[in-house]
Every structure is written in C-alpha cells, then in structure tokens.
mmCIF file of C-alpha atoms and ligand atoms in Angstrom:
data_model
loop_
_atom_site.group_PDB
_atom_site.id
_atom_site.type_symbol
_atom_site.label_atom_id
_atom_site.label_comp_id
_atom_site.label_asym_id
_atom_site.label_seq_id
_atom_site.Cartn_x
_atom_site.Cartn_y
_atom_site.Cartn_z
ATOM 1 C CA MET A 1 -7.920 -5.166 -32.807
ATOM 2 C CA ALA A 2 -4.127 -5.461 -32.687
ATOM 3 C CA GLU A 3 -2.388 -6.521 -29.537
ATOM 4 C CA PHE A 4 -1.000 -3.922 -27.791
ATOM 5 C CA SER A 5 2.408 -3.974 -25.868
ATOM 6 C CA GLN A 6 3.342 -2.040 -22.885
ATOM 7 C CA PHE A 7 6.710 -1.786 -23.500
ATOM 8 C CA GLY A 8 8.993 0.400 -25.705
ATOM 9 C CA GLY A 9 12.602 -0.894 -26.741
ATOM 10 C CA GLY A 10 14.932 -3.188 -24.688
ATOM 11 C CA GLY A 11 11.603 -5.000 -23.027
ATOM 12 C CA ARG A 12 11.423 -1.683 -21.152
ATOM 13 C CA LEU A 13 7.891 -0.232 -20.023
ATOM 14 C CA ARG A 14 6.375 2.735 -21.780
ATOM 15 C CA HIS A 15 3.279 2.355 -20.301
ATOM 16 C CA LEU A 16 2.426 0.671 -17.006
ATOM 17 C CA LEU A 17 -1.763 -1.311 -17.622
ATOM 18 C CA THR A 18 -1.434 -4.363 -15.995
ATOM 19 C CA LEU A 19 1.742 -6.459 -14.531
ATOM 20 C CA ASP A 20 0.640 -9.030 -16.756
ATOM 21 C CA GLY A 21 3.459 -10.177 -18.800
ATOM 22 C CA LEU A 22 6.376 -8.533 -16.015
ATOM 23 C CA GLU A 23 9.641 -10.251 -15.847
ATOM 24 C CA PRO A 24 10.671 -10.972 -12.616
ATOM 25 C CA ASP A 25 13.740 -9.185 -13.015
ATOM 26 C CA LEU A 26 11.844 -6.353 -14.269
ATOM 27 C CA ILE A 27 9.320 -6.031 -11.048
ATOM 28 C CA ARG A 28 12.799 -6.578 -9.050
ATOM 29 C CA GLU A 29 14.320 -3.780 -10.123
ATOM 30 C CA LEU A 30 11.156 -1.875 -9.847
ATOM 31 C CA LEU A 31 11.611 -3.024 -6.076
ATOM 32 C CA ASP A 32 15.040 -2.257 -5.693
ATOM 33 C CA ARG A 33 15.004 1.296 -7.507
ATOM 34 C CA ALA A 34 12.059 1.848 -5.053
ATOM 35 C CA GLY A 35 14.179 0.795 -1.905
ATOM 36 C CA ALA A 36 16.410 3.661 -2.921
ATOM 37 C CA TRP A 37 13.531 6.366 -2.626
ATOM 38 C CA LEU A 38 12.818 5.790 1.407
ATOM 39 C CA SER A 39 14.245 8.160 3.790
ATOM 40 C CA ARG A 40 14.669 6.952 7.614
ATOM 41 C CA PRO A 41 12.437 8.338 9.477
ATOM 42 C CA GLY A 42 12.919 12.035 10.400
ATOM 43 C CA GLU A 43 14.797 12.905 7.598
ATOM 44 C CA LEU A 44 13.312 14.989 5.117
ATOM 45 C CA PRO A 45 11.783 12.736 2.031
ATOM 46 C CA ARG A 46 13.994 11.752 -1.312
ATOM 47 C CA ARG A 47 14.132 13.884 -4.526
ATOM 48 C CA GLY A 48 15.105 13.686 -7.592
ATOM 49 C CA HIS A 49 15.531 15.315 -11.278
ATOM 50 C CA GLU A 50 14.469 12.600 -13.504
ATOM 51 C CA LEU A 51 11.224 14.155 -14.259
ATOM 52 C CA GLN A 52 12.510 17.941 -14.862
ATOM 53 C CA GLY A 53 10.468 19.710 -17.427
ATOM 54 C CA TRP A 54 7.457 17.362 -17.170
ATOM 55 C CA THR A 55 4.109 17.281 -16.876
ATOM 56 C CA VAL A 56 1.725 14.456 -14.955
ATOM 57 C CA ALA A 57 -1.560 14.601 -14.976
ATOM 58 C CA ASN A 58 -3.504 11.961 -13.282
ATOM 59 C CA LEU A 59 -6.891 11.838 -14.062
ATOM 60 C CA PHE A 60 -8.841 9.681 -11.751
ATOM 61 C CA ALA A 61 -12.837 8.667 -12.162
ATOM 62 C CA GLU A 62 -12.881 7.099 -9.136
ATOM 63 C CA PRO A 63 -12.323 8.440 -5.422
ATOM 64 C CA SER A 64 -8.446 8.182 -4.178
ATOM 65 C CA THR A 65 -6.550 9.313 -1.172
ATOM 66 C CA ARG A 66 -3.755 6.713 -1.505
ATOM 67 C CA THR A 67 -3.011 6.547 -5.181
ATOM 68 C CA ARG A 68 -3.632 10.062 -6.207
ATOM 69 C CA ALA A 69 -1.549 11.757 -3.564
ATOM 70 C CA SER A 70 1.261 8.680 -4.120
ATOM 71 C CA PHE A 71 1.099 9.763 -7.874
ATOM 72 C CA GLU A 72 1.247 13.394 -7.496
ATOM 73 C CA LEU A 73 3.939 13.559 -4.816
ATOM 74 C CA ALA A 74 6.241 10.898 -6.589
ATOM 75 C CA ALA A 75 5.682 13.416 -9.782
ATOM 76 C CA LEU A 76 6.740 16.396 -7.699
ATOM 77 C CA ARG A 77 10.013 14.725 -6.130
ATOM 78 C CA LEU A 78 11.070 13.313 -9.200
ATOM 79 C CA GLY A 79 11.221 17.585 -10.148
ATOM 80 C CA ALA A 80 7.933 17.266 -12.387
ATOM 81 C CA ASP A 81 4.750 19.541 -12.279
ATOM 82 C CA ALA A 82 1.836 17.487 -11.649
ATOM 83 C CA VAL A 83 -1.601 18.308 -12.225
ATOM 84 C CA ASN A 84 -4.908 16.801 -10.737
ATOM 85 C CA LEU A 85 -8.205 16.600 -12.329
ATOM 86 C CA ASP A 86 -11.274 14.897 -10.570
ATOM 87 C CA MET A 87 -12.784 13.056 -13.858
ATOM 88 C CA MET A 88 -16.494 13.121 -11.729
ATOM 89 C CA LEU A 89 -15.643 17.371 -12.045
ATOM 90 C CA SER A 90 -14.333 18.258 -14.893
ATOM 91 C CA SER A 91 -15.858 18.487 -18.396
ATOM 92 C CA ARG A 92 -16.412 15.085 -18.871
ATOM 93 C CA ALA A 93 -19.384 15.253 -16.714
ATOM 94 C CA LYS A 94 -20.612 17.623 -19.354
ATOM 95 C CA GLY A 95 -20.410 14.869 -21.528
ATOM 96 C CA GLU A 96 -16.581 15.734 -23.355
ATOM 97 C CA SER A 97 -15.004 12.129 -24.368
ATOM 98 C CA VAL A 98 -12.555 10.399 -22.682
ATOM 99 C CA LEU A 99 -10.257 10.823 -25.725
ATOM 100 C CA ASP A 100 -11.381 14.692 -25.862
ATOM 101 C CA THR A 101 -10.783 15.113 -22.514
ATOM 102 C CA ILE A 102 -6.591 13.676 -23.240
ATOM 103 C CA TYR A 103 -6.018 15.910 -26.269
ATOM 104 C CA THR A 104 -7.000 19.143 -24.474
ATOM 105 C CA LEU A 105 -4.382 17.741 -21.698
ATOM 106 C CA GLN A 106 -2.039 16.403 -24.280
ATOM 107 C CA ALA A 107 -2.195 19.713 -26.090
ATOM 108 C CA MET A 108 -0.634 21.146 -22.554
ATOM 109 C CA GLN A 109 2.111 18.861 -22.745
ATOM 110 C CA VAL A 110 1.210 16.310 -20.462
ATOM 111 C CA ASP A 111 3.662 13.731 -20.366
ATOM 112 C CA VAL A 112 2.873 10.610 -18.072
ATOM 113 C CA PHE A 113 -1.284 10.307 -17.668
ATOM 114 C CA VAL A 114 -2.067 8.331 -14.470
ATOM 115 C CA ILE A 115 -5.373 7.157 -15.219
ATOM 116 C CA ARG A 116 -8.241 5.665 -12.952
ATOM 117 C CA ASP A 117 -11.516 4.501 -14.546
ATOM 118 C CA ALA A 118 -13.951 1.784 -13.140
ATOM 119 C CA GLU A 119 -15.103 0.740 -16.707
ATOM 120 C CA PRO A 120 -12.419 -2.138 -17.714
ATOM 121 C CA GLY A 121 -9.938 -1.482 -20.601
ATOM 122 C CA VAL A 122 -10.057 2.644 -20.358
ATOM 123 C CA PRO A 123 -5.971 2.748 -19.639
ATOM 124 C CA GLU A 124 -4.273 1.105 -22.192
ATOM 125 C CA TYR A 125 -7.684 2.690 -24.940
ATOM 126 C CA VAL A 126 -5.817 6.094 -23.798
ATOM 127 C CA ALA A 127 -2.373 4.199 -24.976
ATOM 128 C CA ARG A 128 -3.413 2.990 -27.860
ATOM 129 C CA HIS A 129 -4.713 7.021 -28.700
ATOM 130 C CA VAL A 130 -1.593 9.169 -27.276
ATOM 131 C CA GLU A 131 1.452 10.139 -28.585
ATOM 132 C CA PRO A 132 4.221 8.176 -29.296
ATOM 133 C CA GLN A 133 6.621 10.493 -26.950
ATOM 134 C CA VAL A 134 3.482 10.146 -24.204
ATOM 135 C CA SER A 135 3.161 7.452 -21.247
ATOM 136 C CA VAL A 136 -0.199 5.985 -19.931
ATOM 137 C CA ILE A 137 0.042 4.541 -16.032
ATOM 138 C CA SER A 138 -3.069 2.342 -14.572
ATOM 139 C CA GLY A 139 -3.577 4.283 -11.149
ATOM 140 C CA GLY A 140 -6.891 1.491 -10.751
ATOM 141 C CA GLU A 141 -8.515 -0.236 -13.292
ATOM 142 C CA ALA A 142 -11.986 -1.568 -13.125
ATOM 143 C CA HIS A 143 -11.991 -4.997 -10.907
ATOM 144 C CA LEU A 144 -9.566 -5.743 -13.592
ATOM 145 C CA SER A 145 -6.050 -4.127 -11.820
ATOM 146 C CA HIS A 146 -3.989 -2.161 -9.952
ATOM 147 C CA PRO A 147 -0.115 -2.561 -10.923
ATOM 148 C CA THR A 148 1.727 0.065 -8.920
ATOM 149 C CA GLN A 149 -0.197 -1.425 -5.649
ATOM 150 C CA GLY A 150 0.851 -4.897 -6.731
ATOM 151 C CA LEU A 151 4.615 -3.180 -6.780
ATOM 152 C CA LEU A 152 3.889 -1.689 -3.606
ATOM 153 C CA ASP A 153 2.573 -4.777 -1.915
ATOM 154 C CA ALA A 154 5.764 -7.056 -3.098
ATOM 155 C CA LEU A 155 7.786 -4.402 -2.064
ATOM 156 C CA THR A 156 6.358 -4.006 1.810
ATOM 157 C CA ILE A 157 6.627 -8.224 2.000
ATOM 158 C CA LEU A 158 9.604 -8.146 0.525
ATOM 159 C CA GLN A 159 10.883 -5.841 3.538
ATOM 160 C CA TYR A 160 9.540 -7.523 6.391
ATOM 161 C CA LYS A 161 10.142 -11.273 5.444
ATOM 162 C CA GLY A 162 13.261 -10.925 2.936
ATOM 163 C CA GLY A 163 11.999 -12.750 -0.098
ATOM 164 C CA PHE A 164 8.927 -14.566 -0.798
ATOM 165 C CA ARG A 165 9.962 -18.152 -2.072
ATOM 166 C CA ASP A 166 8.894 -19.256 1.617
ATOM 167 C CA LEU A 167 5.702 -17.602 2.467
ATOM 168 C CA ALA A 168 2.526 -18.308 2.627
ATOM 169 C CA VAL A 169 0.186 -15.201 1.482
ATOM 170 C CA THR A 170 -3.647 -15.246 2.729
ATOM 171 C CA ILE A 171 -5.467 -12.536 0.864
ATOM 172 C CA VAL A 172 -9.547 -12.293 2.294
ATOM 173 C CA GLY A 173 -12.516 -10.639 1.935
ATOM 174 C CA ASP A 174 -13.867 -9.624 -1.808
ATOM 175 C CA VAL A 175 -11.082 -11.033 -3.866
ATOM 176 C CA ARG A 176 -14.349 -11.209 -6.431
ATOM 177 C CA HIS A 177 -13.969 -7.906 -6.739
ATOM 178 C CA SER A 178 -10.637 -6.854 -6.353
ATOM 179 C CA ARG A 179 -7.921 -5.393 -8.065
ATOM 180 C CA VAL A 180 -5.694 -5.538 -5.693
ATOM 181 C CA ALA A 181 -5.634 -9.236 -5.110
ATOM 182 C CA ARG A 182 -5.286 -9.164 -9.207
ATOM 183 C CA SER A 183 -2.366 -7.391 -9.028
ATOM 184 C CA ALA A 184 -0.574 -8.288 -5.784
ATOM 185 C CA SER A 185 -0.807 -11.730 -6.894
ATOM 186 C CA THR A 186 0.622 -11.975 -10.131
ATOM 187 C CA ALA A 187 3.658 -9.604 -8.733
ATOM 188 C CA LEU A 188 3.467 -12.660 -5.858
ATOM 189 C CA ALA A 189 3.391 -15.350 -8.356
ATOM 190 C CA ALA A 190 6.174 -14.419 -10.538
ATOM 191 C CA LEU A 191 8.212 -13.865 -7.575
ATOM 192 C CA GLY A 192 8.097 -17.168 -6.609
ATOM 193 C CA VAL A 193 5.728 -17.024 -3.463
ATOM 194 C CA GLY A 194 5.843 -20.433 -1.727
ATOM 195 C CA GLU A 195 2.050 -20.661 -1.477
ATOM 196 C CA LEU A 196 -1.279 -18.197 -1.789
ATOM 197 C CA ARG A 197 -4.326 -18.943 -0.283
ATOM 198 C CA LEU A 198 -7.673 -17.060 -0.899
ATOM 199 C CA VAL A 199 -10.094 -16.580 1.533
ATOM 200 C CA ALA A 200 -13.643 -15.672 0.880
ATOM 201 C CA PRO A 201 -17.705 -16.378 0.956
ATOM 202 C CA ALA A 202 -18.651 -18.678 -2.334
ATOM 203 C CA GLU A 203 -20.154 -15.312 -3.650
ATOM 204 C CA LEU A 204 -16.846 -13.144 -3.248
ATOM 205 C CA MET A 205 -14.411 -15.844 -4.585
ATOM 206 C CA PRO A 206 -13.779 -14.857 -8.054
ATOM 207 C CA ASP A 207 -14.204 -17.586 -11.192
ATOM 208 C CA ALA A 208 -11.911 -21.000 -11.087
ATOM 209 C CA ASP A 209 -10.394 -19.784 -14.039
ATOM 210 C CA GLU A 210 -8.531 -16.917 -12.629
ATOM 211 C CA PHE A 211 -5.885 -16.942 -9.543
ATOM 212 C CA PRO A 212 -3.746 -20.559 -11.477
ATOM 213 C CA GLY A 213 -2.510 -22.330 -9.002
ATOM 214 C CA ALA A 214 -4.239 -20.388 -5.489
ATOM 215 C CA LEU A 215 -5.433 -22.625 -2.368
ATOM 216 C CA ARG A 216 -9.494 -21.144 -2.095
ATOM 217 C CA PHE A 217 -10.926 -21.120 1.772
ATOM 218 C CA GLU A 218 -14.462 -20.441 2.707
ATOM 219 C CA SER A 219 -13.251 -20.867 6.447
ATOM 220 C CA PHE A 220 -10.792 -17.716 7.124
ATOM 221 C CA ASP A 221 -9.726 -20.282 10.220
ATOM 222 C CA ALA A 222 -8.509 -22.711 7.945
ATOM 223 C CA GLY A 223 -7.198 -20.409 5.345
ATOM 224 C CA ILE A 224 -5.209 -18.297 7.900
ATOM 225 C CA ALA A 225 -3.315 -21.231 9.979
ATOM 226 C CA HIS A 226 0.626 -20.560 10.259
ATOM 227 C CA ALA A 227 0.399 -18.030 7.803
ATOM 228 C CA ASP A 228 3.188 -15.819 7.096
ATOM 229 C CA VAL A 229 1.021 -12.635 5.516
ATOM 230 C CA VAL A 230 -2.570 -12.089 5.632
ATOM 231 C CA MET A 231 -3.710 -9.262 3.595
ATOM 232 C CA MET A 232 -7.295 -8.074 4.526
ATOM 233 C CA LEU A 233 -9.484 -6.325 1.817
ATOM 234 C CA ARG A 234 -13.002 -4.102 1.554
ATOM 235 C CA ILE A 235 -15.677 -5.576 0.321
ATOM 236 C CA GLN A 236 -16.185 -2.997 -3.139
ATOM 237 C CA ARG A 237 -19.420 -2.495 -2.230
ATOM 238 C CA GLU A 238 -19.527 -0.125 -5.525
ATOM 239 C CA ARG A 239 -18.577 -3.408 -7.818
ATOM 240 C CA ILE A 240 -21.921 -5.450 -5.934
ATOM 241 C CA ALA A 241 -24.550 -3.268 -6.382
ATOM 242 C CA ALA A 242 -26.627 -5.778 -8.564
ATOM 243 C CA THR A 243 -25.924 -8.689 -6.031
ATOM 244 C CA PRO A 244 -27.680 -8.570 -1.870
ATOM 245 C CA GLN A 245 -24.950 -7.308 -0.546
ATOM 246 C CA PRO A 246 -23.414 -8.763 2.753
ATOM 247 C CA ASP A 247 -24.193 -8.643 6.576
ATOM 248 C CA LEU A 248 -21.996 -6.724 7.861
ATOM 249 C CA ALA A 249 -22.487 -7.583 11.121
ATOM 250 C CA ARG A 250 -22.308 -11.245 10.024
ATOM 251 C CA TYR A 251 -19.594 -10.831 7.630
ATOM 252 C CA HIS A 252 -17.294 -9.499 10.522
ATOM 253 C CA GLU A 253 -18.120 -12.469 12.352
ATOM 254 C CA LEU A 254 -16.986 -14.849 9.591
ATOM 255 C CA TYR A 255 -14.308 -13.412 7.859
ATOM 256 C CA GLY A 256 -12.717 -10.109 9.747
ATOM 257 C CA LEU A 257 -9.183 -10.413 11.113
ATOM 258 C CA THR A 258 -9.493 -9.825 14.932
ATOM 259 C CA ALA A 259 -6.289 -10.392 17.405
ATOM 260 C CA ALA A 260 -8.520 -13.843 18.806
ATOM 261 C CA ARG A 261 -8.284 -15.295 15.122
ATOM 262 C CA LEU A 262 -4.641 -13.396 14.041
ATOM 263 C CA HIS A 263 -3.304 -15.726 16.777
ATOM 264 C CA ARG A 264 -4.067 -19.248 13.929
ATOM 265 C CA ALA A 265 -1.142 -17.059 11.825
ATOM 266 C CA ARG A 266 2.373 -17.670 12.548
ATOM 267 C CA PRO A 267 4.003 -15.349 15.249
ATOM 268 C CA GLU A 268 5.227 -13.056 13.190
ATOM 269 C CA ALA A 269 2.733 -13.144 11.046
ATOM 270 C CA ILE A 270 2.137 -9.387 9.280
ATOM 271 C CA VAL A 271 -0.975 -7.579 8.179
ATOM 272 C CA MET A 272 -1.690 -5.264 5.427
ATOM 273 C CA HIS A 273 -4.580 -3.730 3.992
ATOM 274 C CA PRO A 274 -4.444 -1.476 0.828
ATOM 275 C CA GLY A 275 -7.207 1.330 2.015
ATOM 276 C CA PRO A 276 -9.102 2.394 2.239
ATOM 277 C CA MET A 277 -10.182 0.319 5.732
ATOM 278 C CA ASN A 278 -13.611 -0.043 7.521
ATOM 279 C CA ARG A 279 -12.855 -0.842 10.518
ATOM 280 C CA GLY A 280 -15.057 -3.314 12.474
ATOM 281 C CA VAL A 281 -16.360 -4.886 9.463
ATOM 282 C CA GLU A 282 -12.331 -6.685 7.545
ATOM 283 C CA ILE A 283 -10.487 -5.671 11.099
ATOM 284 C CA SER A 284 -10.943 -4.670 13.847
ATOM 285 C CA THR A 285 -8.975 -1.599 14.730
ATOM 286 C CA ASP A 286 -6.557 -3.829 17.247
ATOM 287 C CA VAL A 287 -5.488 -5.225 14.674
ATOM 288 C CA ALA A 288 -5.092 -2.393 11.966
ATOM 289 C CA ASP A 289 -3.129 -0.581 14.514
ATOM 290 C CA GLY A 290 -1.299 -2.970 15.862
ATOM 291 C CA PRO A 291 2.409 -4.150 16.087
ATOM 292 C CA GLN A 292 1.740 -6.527 13.117
ATOM 293 C CA SER A 293 0.388 -3.963 11.096
ATOM 294 C CA VAL A 294 2.231 -3.009 8.495
ATOM 295 C CA ILE A 295 -0.351 -0.899 6.491
ATOM 296 C CA ARG A 296 1.696 2.587 6.916
ATOM 297 C CA ARG A 297 4.654 0.845 5.227
ATOM 298 C CA GLN A 298 2.012 0.128 2.358
ATOM 299 C CA VAL A 299 1.739 4.117 2.011
ATOM 300 C CA THR A 300 4.836 4.913 2.882
ATOM 301 C CA ASN A 301 6.012 2.437 0.160
ATOM 302 C CA GLY A 302 3.336 3.334 -2.341
ATOM 303 C CA VAL A 303 5.393 6.521 -2.977
ATOM 304 C CA ALA A 304 8.596 5.149 -3.303
ATOM 305 C CA ILE A 305 6.711 2.090 -6.371
ATOM 306 C CA ARG A 306 5.261 5.534 -8.048
ATOM 307 C CA MET A 307 8.681 7.390 -8.276
ATOM 308 C CA ALA A 308 10.423 4.425 -9.696
ATOM 309 C CA VAL A 309 7.905 3.561 -12.170
ATOM 310 C CA LEU A 310 8.180 7.117 -13.034
ATOM 311 C CA ALA A 311 11.262 7.470 -13.574
ATOM 312 C CA HIS A 312 11.933 3.917 -14.967
ATOM 313 C CA ILE A 313 9.240 5.398 -17.968
ATOM 314 C CA ALA A 314 11.617 8.087 -18.239
ATOM 315 C CA ALA A 315 14.555 6.528 -18.474
ATOM 316 C CA THR A 316 12.210 4.298 -21.587
ATOM 317 C CA ARG A 317 11.472 7.404 -23.296
ATOM 318 C CA ARG A 318 15.118 8.759 -23.071
ATOM 319 C CA GLY A 319 16.196 5.735 -24.496
ATOM 320 C CA CYS A 320 18.523 3.877 -21.709
ATOM 321 C CA ALA A 321 17.845 1.435 -18.767
ATOM 322 C CA LEU A 322 18.481 3.125 -15.351
HETATM 323 N N1 CP B 1 -5.183 1.411 -2.154
HETATM 324 C C1 CP B 1 -5.639 2.630 -2.640
HETATM 325 O O1 CP B 1 -5.752 2.078 -4.111
HETATM 326 O O2 CP B 1 -6.565 3.457 -2.459
HETATM 327 P P1 CP B 1 -7.039 4.392 -2.806
HETATM 328 O O3 CP B 1 -7.717 4.240 -3.430
HETATM 329 O O4 CP B 1 -6.982 5.322 -1.706
HETATM 330 O O5 CP B 1 -6.289 5.305 -3.837
#
C-alpha cells in the first residue's frame, strides 16, 4: 500500500495521526498556540472563530473522559458544532462498517473526525478514505499513539520546567501497552529532552527496538533518582488479557509512587499522570493530590492543545499559516 502522509501543503498538518515525523518547530508552534488559548484562573475560557461553520465528530470506540470532553469543548470554543458518537452504542454494534459510519457522517457535512479505536491503523484507514476537505485526528490508537496527549504532556513540562534539554524524565508503569508513553517520548525526543528513563517490571517493558535512547530500569528507586519529571501510567488491563494480571498490592509496593519514593526525585520534581488514575495502585492519593502533582494542569492543557491542533488544521485547509 502506498505510504500515507498526514501533511497538507507546506509541511502543515491536514490530519494528526501520529507525532512521528513532526518537525520540532511544528511541535513548538502547536505548544505556543495552545499557550495562547489558556486563560487565568477565574477568567472565562478563551474562545475563537477559527472553526466557525465547521462540524467536528468524536467517534470513540473505547472509553474516554478527558480526550472526548476536551475535543468537544475545543471544537465548541472555536465556533464549531460538535457531535459525539459512542461507537459501542452506534450502528457499528449492528454490523455497520467503520467506513459506512464515516460516509454517513460525511453526508451530514462533518469536517473533522476525531477517532479513538483499540484496533491499530483505524485512524489512518479512515484518513485514506475521507473526502479531500475532511480531516482526521487520532484520539488514541490502540497501544501505538495518542498524539494530542503527547503534545499536552510536553506543554505541561514546558510550563513548569521552561525547557527540555537539562531534564531527566522518568516514565513509570505499563510502558509496554501505553500509547501515552509512546507519544510523550516522541514529542520529548523531538524537543531534545536530556534523558528519558523507563521504569517497569520486565513483562511491562516495551521491546528493545522501541523508545530508542531511553534508559531502562526494573528498579523504581533507581529510575526515579534525581528525576525532574515523574510520569506515572495506569496498567492497561484491557490490553493484557492474554497474560497473567499483576498482583495489585505487590505492584503498588514495587511500582506505586508514594511520598517516600518521590523524595528520591529532585525536590522540585513534578508528578504527571494522563488519567484515569488508579489510586493506591500506580499512585498514592497523597501524591496524586499533593503539591508536586500537575495532573489537573495536564487536563486544562488538553483543551488548549486540542484547540491549537484544530485551529492549525483549519488554517491548513484555508491554505494559510496561523
Ligand atoms: N488521557 C486520556 O486519554 O484520558 P481519557 O481516556 O479519559 O480520554
């Protein structure tokens, strides 16, 4: 099959399916643009007209709270109409194909499809078949990719740390099945992060040819030492049904982020988690809600990043840079 490009003219995004291949300047531009959509606490959310007249359809075939709600809010705040389809409750459950679902919504003049699916390749498959004026954004593709999450994680780190070059970023937990870890590491590598560390038990560590350049640790105490950023991951139980599930109490003992363990990181280290969290498993409640946690800021940044991506794609379609 011919290679597919997510880019339109001039290196601008027509779709966003993956962060692979994005130039650092383009990532920085999206982070900058997102910063402009953030309001101060107590202010009304910022709004724009970049998507006036557009329709954005969220088609989610896996559960979501943050991604789906933030894409909907991003679309509405930019002046678009938004439609949310729970694919588990759509006519797909009656046997309708993915493409027939897409063609049906395209006939209702949808401009952007945001797609989350457990099956690898679905966002690209849809992007290959939509009309030329229609865009596709991945809202999470199997274990492979979650591009807007990678961008919002990079934005959060930038806000707290001011850059990437001198940082040690430790990603902890079920890295093997994590699309969040893959997209975050792609963004951080492009932005020149100083050191990327992966901490996981052997069965949850990704294959050796993935995460090039990352240091790997089975010991959490070793992997967290002097870290600037600690990113905790949920065990993706839905993706590891074929292998024995970890004992959760034992897992918390070895890989749970507690206040005692966080002391091994730098005193000003930030704690991240993409959500949803399993408190008492990968993270203790006092750390999740503690002064070093930036988890809710990640959620706020998620809306701004999705506004930036949608506005960028709208500008690509109009044939102009923002
Ligand atoms: N981080 C994330 O993708 O969360 P949701 O599954 O709630 O969208």
